[in-house]
Short mmCIF file of C-alpha atoms in Angstrom, two decimals:
data_model
loop_
_atom_site.label_atom_id
_atom_site.label_comp_id
_atom_site.label_asym_id
_atom_site.label_seq_id
_atom_site.Cartn_x
_atom_site.Cartn_y
_atom_site.Cartn_z
CA MET S 9 18.88 -14.50 -20.55
CA GLY S 10 19.08 -16.92 -17.61
CA VAL S 11 22.44 -18.23 -15.54
CA TYR S 12 23.51 -21.23 -16.06
CA VAL S 13 25.63 -22.13 -13.23
CA TYR S 14 27.86 -25.51 -13.56
CA MET S 15 27.87 -28.12 -10.41
CA ASN S 16 30.31 -31.13 -10.40
CA SER S 17 27.13 -33.21 -8.29
CA PHE S 18 23.99 -31.90 -6.74
CA LEU S 19 24.41 -35.91 -4.07
CA ILE S 20 24.71 -34.29 -0.69
CA SER S 21 27.82 -34.49 1.19
CA LYS S 22 26.91 -36.79 4.01
CA TYR S 23 26.72 -39.62 0.14
CA LYS S 24 29.99 -38.45 -0.93
CA ASP S 25 32.07 -40.65 0.86
CA VAL S 26 30.47 -43.88 -0.16
CA GLU S 27 32.17 -46.75 -1.55
CA PRO S 28 29.33 -48.44 -3.15
CA TYR S 29 29.18 -52.52 -3.81
CA VAL S 30 31.36 -54.23 -6.49
CA PRO S 31 29.21 -56.99 -8.01
CA GLY S 32 30.36 -60.17 -9.76
CA GLU S 33 31.56 -59.26 -13.33
CA GLN S 34 28.33 -60.66 -15.97
CA PRO S 35 30.45 -59.93 -19.11
CA ARG S 36 28.36 -60.07 -22.30
CA ASP S 37 32.06 -60.09 -24.79
CA LYS S 38 31.82 -63.85 -24.60
CA LYS S 39 30.69 -66.93 -23.47
CA TYR S 40 32.50 -67.51 -20.67
CA ILE S 41 32.76 -70.64 -17.61
CA LYS S 42 30.81 -68.08 -14.99
CA LEU S 43 32.65 -69.24 -11.05
CA ASN S 44 32.73 -66.13 -10.06
CA THR S 45 29.48 -65.00 -8.39
CA ASN S 46 28.19 -68.09 -6.83
CA GLU S 47 25.43 -69.05 -8.85
CA SER S 48 24.02 -72.41 -8.42
CA PRO S 49 25.20 -73.98 -11.72
CA TYR S 50 21.63 -76.23 -11.80
CA PRO S 51 18.50 -74.75 -13.10
CA PRO S 52 15.11 -74.30 -10.67
CA SER S 53 12.79 -76.80 -10.76
CA GLU S 54 10.29 -77.59 -12.72
CA ALA S 55 7.48 -76.59 -10.85
CA VAL S 56 9.15 -72.87 -9.64
CA LEU S 57 9.44 -72.65 -13.94
CA LYS S 58 5.67 -72.66 -14.09
CA ALA S 59 4.50 -71.06 -11.29
CA VAL S 60 6.83 -68.46 -13.06
CA GLU S 61 5.33 -68.78 -15.85
CA ASP S 62 2.19 -69.03 -14.39
CA SER S 63 2.50 -65.91 -12.70
CA GLY S 64 2.71 -63.51 -15.45
CA ARG S 65 -0.94 -63.41 -16.12
CA SER S 66 -1.57 -61.34 -13.51
CA LEU S 67 1.21 -58.35 -13.57
CA GLN S 68 -1.02 -56.04 -13.70
CA LEU S 69 -1.40 -56.73 -10.68
CA TYR S 70 0.54 -55.86 -7.23
CA PRO S 71 1.42 -58.59 -5.16
CA ASP S 72 1.07 -59.28 -1.81
CA PRO S 73 2.59 -56.50 0.31
CA ALA S 74 2.68 -58.66 3.88
CA CYS S 75 3.48 -61.79 0.99
CA ARG S 76 1.46 -64.10 3.07
CA ASP S 77 1.43 -67.40 1.03
CA LEU S 78 5.27 -67.53 1.70
CA ARG S 79 5.91 -66.81 5.07
CA ALA S 80 3.10 -69.38 5.17
CA ALA S 81 5.11 -71.74 3.30
CA LEU S 82 8.84 -71.12 4.64
CA ALA S 83 7.12 -71.12 8.11
CA GLY S 84 5.88 -74.45 8.02
CA SER S 85 9.07 -75.72 6.52
CA LEU S 86 11.18 -74.41 9.20
CA GLY S 87 8.93 -75.09 12.21
CA LEU S 88 7.97 -72.04 13.34
CA GLU S 89 5.14 -68.95 12.67
CA PRO S 90 4.27 -66.76 9.71
CA GLY S 91 5.01 -64.46 12.29
CA ASN S 92 8.42 -65.39 12.56
CA ILE S 93 9.44 -64.70 8.82
CA LEU S 94 9.71 -61.22 6.78
CA PRO S 95 10.21 -61.83 2.89
CA THR S 96 12.42 -59.25 1.70
CA ASN S 97 14.04 -58.24 -1.74
CA GLY S 98 16.21 -60.50 -1.46
CA SER S 99 18.75 -61.11 1.98
CA ASP S 100 20.68 -57.83 1.17
CA GLU S 101 17.22 -56.04 1.77
CA VAL S 102 17.50 -58.24 5.38
CA LEU S 103 20.65 -56.57 5.84
CA SER S 104 20.38 -52.83 4.68
CA LEU S 105 16.64 -53.02 6.87
CA SER S 106 18.91 -54.17 9.87
CA PHE S 107 21.05 -51.67 9.89
CA MET S 108 19.23 -48.91 9.29
CA ALA S 109 17.34 -49.97 12.88
CA TYR S 110 20.12 -51.63 15.00
CA ALA S 111 23.38 -49.31 13.94
CA HIS S 112 24.26 -46.04 14.52
CA ASP S 113 26.90 -43.36 16.07
CA GLU S 114 26.02 -44.37 19.26
CA LYS S 115 24.63 -47.90 18.15
CA PRO S 116 28.12 -49.24 16.20
CA ALA S 117 28.08 -52.26 14.00
CA TYR S 118 30.48 -55.42 14.99
CA TYR S 119 31.73 -57.13 12.24
CA ALA S 120 34.73 -58.81 10.47
CA ASN S 121 37.53 -57.28 8.58
CA VAL S 122 37.65 -60.24 6.23
CA THR S 123 34.10 -60.68 5.57
CA TYR S 124 31.32 -60.08 3.35
CA GLY S 125 31.89 -56.51 1.20
CA PHE S 126 28.61 -55.18 1.66
CA TYR S 127 28.56 -55.04 5.26
CA ASP S 128 30.97 -51.75 5.01
CA VAL S 129 29.48 -50.08 2.05
CA LEU S 130 25.78 -50.17 4.62
CA SER S 131 27.80 -49.01 7.33
CA GLY S 132 29.25 -46.35 5.32
CA LEU S 133 25.60 -46.22 3.49
CA PHE S 134 23.69 -45.24 6.90
CA ASN S 135 26.63 -43.51 9.34
CA VAL S 136 27.30 -46.23 10.81
CA LYS S 137 30.68 -47.07 13.08
CA ALA S 138 31.76 -50.01 12.17
CA LYS S 139 33.95 -51.85 14.32
CA HIS S 140 36.01 -54.63 13.13
CA PHE S 141 37.46 -57.43 14.28
CA ALA S 142 39.75 -59.23 12.75
CA LEU S 143 40.25 -62.91 11.48
CA GLU S 144 42.90 -64.69 13.27
CA SER S 145 45.71 -66.62 10.92
CA ASP S 146 43.63 -68.96 9.69
CA PHE S 147 41.23 -66.82 8.57
CA THR S 148 38.61 -68.18 11.35
CA ILE S 149 36.14 -65.95 14.02
CA ASP S 150 37.66 -65.82 17.37
CA ILE S 151 34.04 -65.56 18.77
CA ASN S 152 35.03 -64.11 22.55
CA ARG S 153 34.98 -60.80 20.61
CA TYR S 154 31.48 -60.99 20.00
CA CYS S 155 30.57 -61.55 23.20
CA GLY S 156 30.14 -58.52 26.23
CA LEU S 157 29.18 -55.86 23.47
CA ASP S 158 27.18 -53.85 24.41
CA ARG S 159 24.67 -51.92 22.17
CA GLY S 160 24.57 -52.54 18.25
CA LEU S 161 24.64 -54.79 15.33
CA ILE S 162 26.85 -58.11 16.10
CA VAL S 163 26.66 -59.56 11.51
CA ILE S 164 27.93 -62.45 10.76
CA ALA S 165 28.26 -64.43 8.00
CA ASN S 166 27.99 -68.23 8.62
CA PRO S 167 29.65 -69.83 6.58
CA ASN S 168 32.19 -66.56 6.58
CA ALA S 169 32.07 -65.22 2.47
CA PRO S 170 35.00 -65.51 0.59
CA THR S 171 36.66 -67.25 3.75
CA GLY S 172 34.20 -70.24 3.43
CA ILE S 173 35.27 -71.18 7.23
CA ALA S 174 31.47 -71.92 9.38
CA ILE S 175 31.17 -71.69 13.24
CA GLY S 176 28.54 -73.65 15.46
CA VAL S 177 25.27 -73.28 16.98
CA ASP S 178 27.07 -72.88 20.59
CA GLU S 179 29.18 -70.62 19.76
CA ILE S 180 26.40 -68.41 18.01
CA GLU S 181 24.16 -69.09 21.05
CA LYS S 182 27.02 -67.87 23.66
CA ILE S 183 27.27 -64.56 21.70
CA CYS S 184 23.26 -63.48 21.80
CA LYS S 185 23.78 -64.75 25.35
CA GLU S 186 26.39 -62.97 26.36
CA SER S 187 25.42 -60.00 24.23
CA PRO S 188 22.61 -59.28 25.06
CA ARG S 189 21.46 -55.62 24.32
CA CYS S 190 23.44 -56.22 20.92
CA VAL S 191 21.06 -57.62 17.79
CA VAL S 192 22.76 -60.57 16.37
CA LEU S 193 22.42 -61.31 13.24
CA ILE S 194 23.39 -64.07 11.82
CA ASP S 195 23.92 -63.62 7.73
CA GLU S 196 23.31 -67.62 6.51
CA ALA S 197 23.56 -67.25 2.58
CA TYR S 198 24.81 -69.80 2.16
CA VAL S 199 24.47 -72.17 5.16
CA GLU S 200 22.03 -74.93 3.15
CA PHE S 201 25.70 -76.47 2.17
CA GLY S 202 27.52 -78.14 4.68
CA ALA S 203 27.32 -75.57 7.81
CA GLU S 204 24.96 -76.37 10.74
CA SER S 205 21.44 -73.25 11.00
CA CYS S 206 21.04 -71.38 13.76
CA VAL S 207 18.08 -70.68 13.59
CA GLY S 208 15.70 -73.10 16.03
CA LEU S 209 17.50 -70.10 18.84
CA VAL S 210 15.29 -67.57 16.98
CA LYS S 211 12.54 -68.41 19.41
CA LYS S 212 14.98 -68.60 22.45
CA TYR S 213 16.56 -64.84 22.55
CA PRO S 214 14.70 -62.32 21.61
CA ASN S 215 18.24 -60.93 20.03
CA LEU S 216 18.87 -62.78 17.07
CA ILE S 217 18.30 -62.39 13.45
CA VAL S 218 18.89 -65.19 10.60
CA SER S 219 19.25 -64.23 7.20
CA ARG S 220 18.15 -66.61 4.07
CA THR S 221 18.17 -66.53 0.20
CA TYR S 222 17.22 -68.31 -2.74
CA SER S 223 19.67 -67.23 -5.03
CA LYS S 224 22.44 -70.21 -4.24
CA SER S 225 20.93 -73.42 -2.94
CA MET S 226 17.57 -72.18 -4.21
CA SER S 227 18.46 -71.06 -8.12
CA LEU S 228 17.11 -67.96 -7.96
CA ALA S 229 20.22 -65.46 -8.03
CA GLY S 230 17.73 -63.54 -10.82
CA ALA S 231 15.01 -63.53 -8.59
CA ARG S 232 15.84 -61.14 -6.16
CA LEU S 233 14.23 -63.55 -3.07
CA GLY S 234 15.41 -63.48 0.82
CA TYR S 235 13.99 -64.01 4.36
CA ALA S 236 14.19 -62.61 8.13
CA ILE S 237 13.92 -64.82 10.78
CA ALA S 238 13.22 -63.99 14.15
CA ASN S 239 11.16 -63.32 16.53
CA GLU S 240 7.76 -61.82 16.85
CA GLU S 241 8.70 -58.03 17.33
CA ARG S 242 11.77 -58.52 15.39
CA ILE S 243 10.10 -59.12 12.80
CA ARG S 244 8.33 -56.25 13.10
CA GLU S 245 10.52 -53.43 13.69
CA LEU S 246 12.08 -54.91 9.83
CA GLU S 247 8.44 -55.17 8.29
CA THR S 248 8.07 -51.22 9.81
CA LEU S 249 10.94 -50.29 7.62
CA LYS S 250 9.92 -52.20 4.68
CA TYR S 251 6.97 -50.23 5.04
CA ALA S 252 8.21 -47.40 4.80
CA LEU S 253 10.71 -47.94 2.11
CA ASN S 254 8.77 -50.18 -0.20
CA PRO S 255 5.97 -52.39 0.65
CA TYR S 256 6.38 -54.22 -2.52
CA SER S 257 9.88 -54.63 -2.50
CA VAL S 258 9.19 -58.48 -2.83
CA ASN S 259 7.16 -59.13 -6.91
CA ARG S 260 4.70 -61.06 -7.97
CA THR S 261 7.02 -63.36 -9.62
CA ALA S 262 9.27 -63.47 -6.73
CA LEU S 263 6.54 -64.58 -4.90
CA ALA S 264 5.52 -67.13 -6.50
CA ALA S 265 8.86 -68.53 -7.83
CA GLY S 266 9.56 -69.17 -3.60
CA VAL S 267 6.36 -70.02 -2.85
CA ALA S 268 6.64 -73.32 -5.44
CA ALA S 269 10.45 -73.56 -4.31
CA VAL S 270 10.01 -74.51 -0.41
CA LYS S 271 7.39 -76.58 -1.78
CA ASP S 272 10.10 -78.86 -3.46
CA ILE S 273 12.64 -78.60 -1.87
CA GLU S 274 13.64 -82.27 -2.20
CA TYR S 275 15.24 -81.20 -5.55
CA TYR S 276 17.46 -78.43 -4.30
CA ARG S 277 18.39 -80.14 -0.99
CA ASN S 278 19.50 -82.53 -3.57
CA ASN S 279 21.34 -79.79 -5.62
CA CYS S 280 22.95 -78.23 -2.47
CA LYS S 281 24.53 -82.20 -2.21
CA LEU S 282 25.45 -82.36 -5.75
CA VAL S 283 27.51 -78.96 -5.45
CA ALA S 284 28.65 -80.18 -2.05
CA GLU S 285 30.54 -83.36 -3.04
CA THR S 286 31.67 -81.22 -6.44
CA ARG S 287 33.49 -79.08 -3.51
CA GLY S 288 35.22 -82.26 -2.34
CA ARG S 289 36.63 -83.77 -5.69
CA THR S 290 37.54 -80.23 -6.69
CA THR S 291 39.47 -79.33 -3.38
CA GLU S 292 41.57 -82.73 -3.39
CA LYS S 293 42.57 -81.70 -7.17
CA LEU S 294 43.26 -78.21 -6.36
CA LYS S 295 45.75 -79.33 -3.19
CA GLU S 296 46.97 -82.74 -5.89
CA LEU S 297 47.99 -78.87 -7.94
CA GLY S 298 49.98 -77.44 -4.85
CA PHE S 299 46.83 -75.27 -4.19
CA GLU S 300 46.04 -74.05 -0.15
CA LEU S 301 42.64 -74.10 0.57
CA THR S 302 40.82 -72.73 3.84
CA ASP S 303 37.59 -75.62 5.07
CA SER S 304 34.74 -74.07 3.64
CA LYS S 305 31.32 -75.20 3.66
CA THR S 306 29.48 -72.44 1.11
CA ASN S 307 29.23 -73.82 -2.83
CA PHE S 308 32.86 -72.00 -3.28
CA VAL S 309 36.64 -72.39 -2.43
CA PHE S 310 38.61 -70.06 -1.23
CA CYS S 311 42.50 -71.32 -2.37
CA ARG S 312 45.64 -70.01 -3.36
CA HIS S 313 49.15 -70.85 -4.73
CA PRO S 314 52.47 -70.02 -3.18
CA GLY S 315 54.10 -70.29 -6.33
CA VAL S 316 51.48 -68.04 -8.66
CA PRO S 317 49.74 -64.88 -7.44
CA ALA S 318 46.37 -65.36 -7.69
CA SER S 319 46.43 -62.13 -10.11
CA GLU S 320 47.78 -63.93 -12.89
CA LEU S 321 45.98 -66.25 -11.87
CA SER S 322 42.70 -65.26 -12.42
CA GLU S 323 44.09 -63.00 -15.82
CA LYS S 324 44.75 -66.20 -17.29
CA LEU S 325 41.67 -67.80 -16.47
CA ARG S 326 39.97 -65.79 -18.00
CA GLU S 327 41.81 -65.16 -21.13
CA ALA S 328 41.18 -68.75 -21.59
CA GLY S 329 37.87 -68.03 -20.84
CA ILE S 330 36.72 -69.07 -16.51
CA LEU S 331 36.11 -66.48 -14.33
CA VAL S 332 36.88 -66.43 -11.07
CA ARG S 333 37.00 -63.74 -7.77
CA HIS S 334 39.86 -62.20 -6.70
CA PHE S 335 39.68 -59.76 -3.82
CA THR S 336 42.61 -57.40 -3.64
CA GLY S 337 42.17 -56.53 0.01
CA GLU S 338 45.54 -56.85 2.95
CA ARG S 339 44.25 -59.84 3.83
CA THR S 340 43.12 -61.63 1.04
CA ASN S 341 45.53 -60.73 -2.03
CA ASP S 342 46.69 -64.08 -2.49
CA TRP S 343 43.59 -66.08 -2.30
CA LEU S 344 40.56 -66.98 -5.69
CA ARG S 345 36.81 -67.47 -4.61
CA ILE S 346 36.37 -69.75 -7.07
CA SER S 347 32.47 -71.36 -7.19
CA ILE S 348 30.90 -74.03 -6.74
CA GLY S 349 30.02 -75.63 -11.12
CA THR S 350 28.95 -77.99 -12.45
CA PRO S 351 31.28 -81.12 -12.52
CA GLU S 352 32.61 -80.69 -16.27
CA ASN S 353 33.28 -76.73 -14.97
CA MET S 354 36.06 -77.81 -12.91
CA LEU S 355 36.97 -80.45 -14.11
CA ALA S 356 37.03 -77.35 -16.86
CA LEU S 357 39.15 -75.23 -14.33
CA THR S 358 41.57 -77.51 -12.60
CA ASP S 359 43.02 -78.95 -16.22
CA THR S 360 43.54 -74.88 -17.81
CA LEU S 361 44.63 -74.25 -14.52
CA LYS S 362 47.01 -77.43 -14.73
CA GLU S 363 48.03 -76.40 -18.06
CA ILE S 364 48.94 -72.89 -16.67
CA LEU S 365 51.10 -74.06 -13.94
CA ASN S 366 52.93 -76.02 -16.46
CA GLY S 367 54.15 -73.23 -18.37
CA GLY S 368 51.43 -74.22 -21.20
CA LYS S 369 51.82 -77.44 -21.37
CA SER S 370 48.91 -80.14 -20.61
#
């Protein structure tokens, strides 16, 4: 007779304290106006949809692990060489590979105490010593904290999430120049909505990596497609780790969609312009309702109301069929992050908020 031993977990000890990333809610109980996950309110272009359809005829074949067509298309659009580009499974893969490659116990990861939550997850997962730099009282970054550092990985979301605030290319250049022994990773997930990209610096600074995603500006959150932009040696280092983990991490359909989107770039630039215009109108309406907002350069706004707790506003909006994101951290508990949807979505939001603030009266 065999002996059965009950075990609570087979997970090895070094992972037991890892806190996973909590994605934005994707409910199925009813139809909502989803303003909680920073997705594009506009669909992919017709050219991309056609490319996706055509790719289905070859799904019995593995994708090109070198992603050569996409690398060439992106390099051409950015004025770089294919060797400066590494396509990935979303920009989160760029982050994962970078934390693996350039940070560990003796090489810390440096980033803000209010920023994209996945950085903390990766620090825990890869046993990285994280050093957090506090944002200023207005949520801005003091770049001097990132200058003069010796070894490790500097990670800056620009614009930052969830605050939406951007820093300038000259400030990023100063960090690269004054912390030459650190790899500087600039996460440009939202840059197309009003900030300035630092891609032009990658040829000048071999310690710079820029991560980009198709999820926001290119309407392809469901495709999971991103890419790194860097000096060719940095790209080779990241690619070595990618091939060690999963050389086929970018699937055939995502590759086809990515190439088609680059070729149809004006469609997406126009969408980003529409989002920025809607963000401006929404900002003014929220101010009229008494909200305080940061200077967002993203496809979301970060706001708070002095008279009603953010948790209460979030719940009442949900009851009205509108989802927004409430972060419960010490610095963010009073704030809501609200994605920019269509003009009709945002009008519904501000009308509902007006009703909530008026005690249920429209």
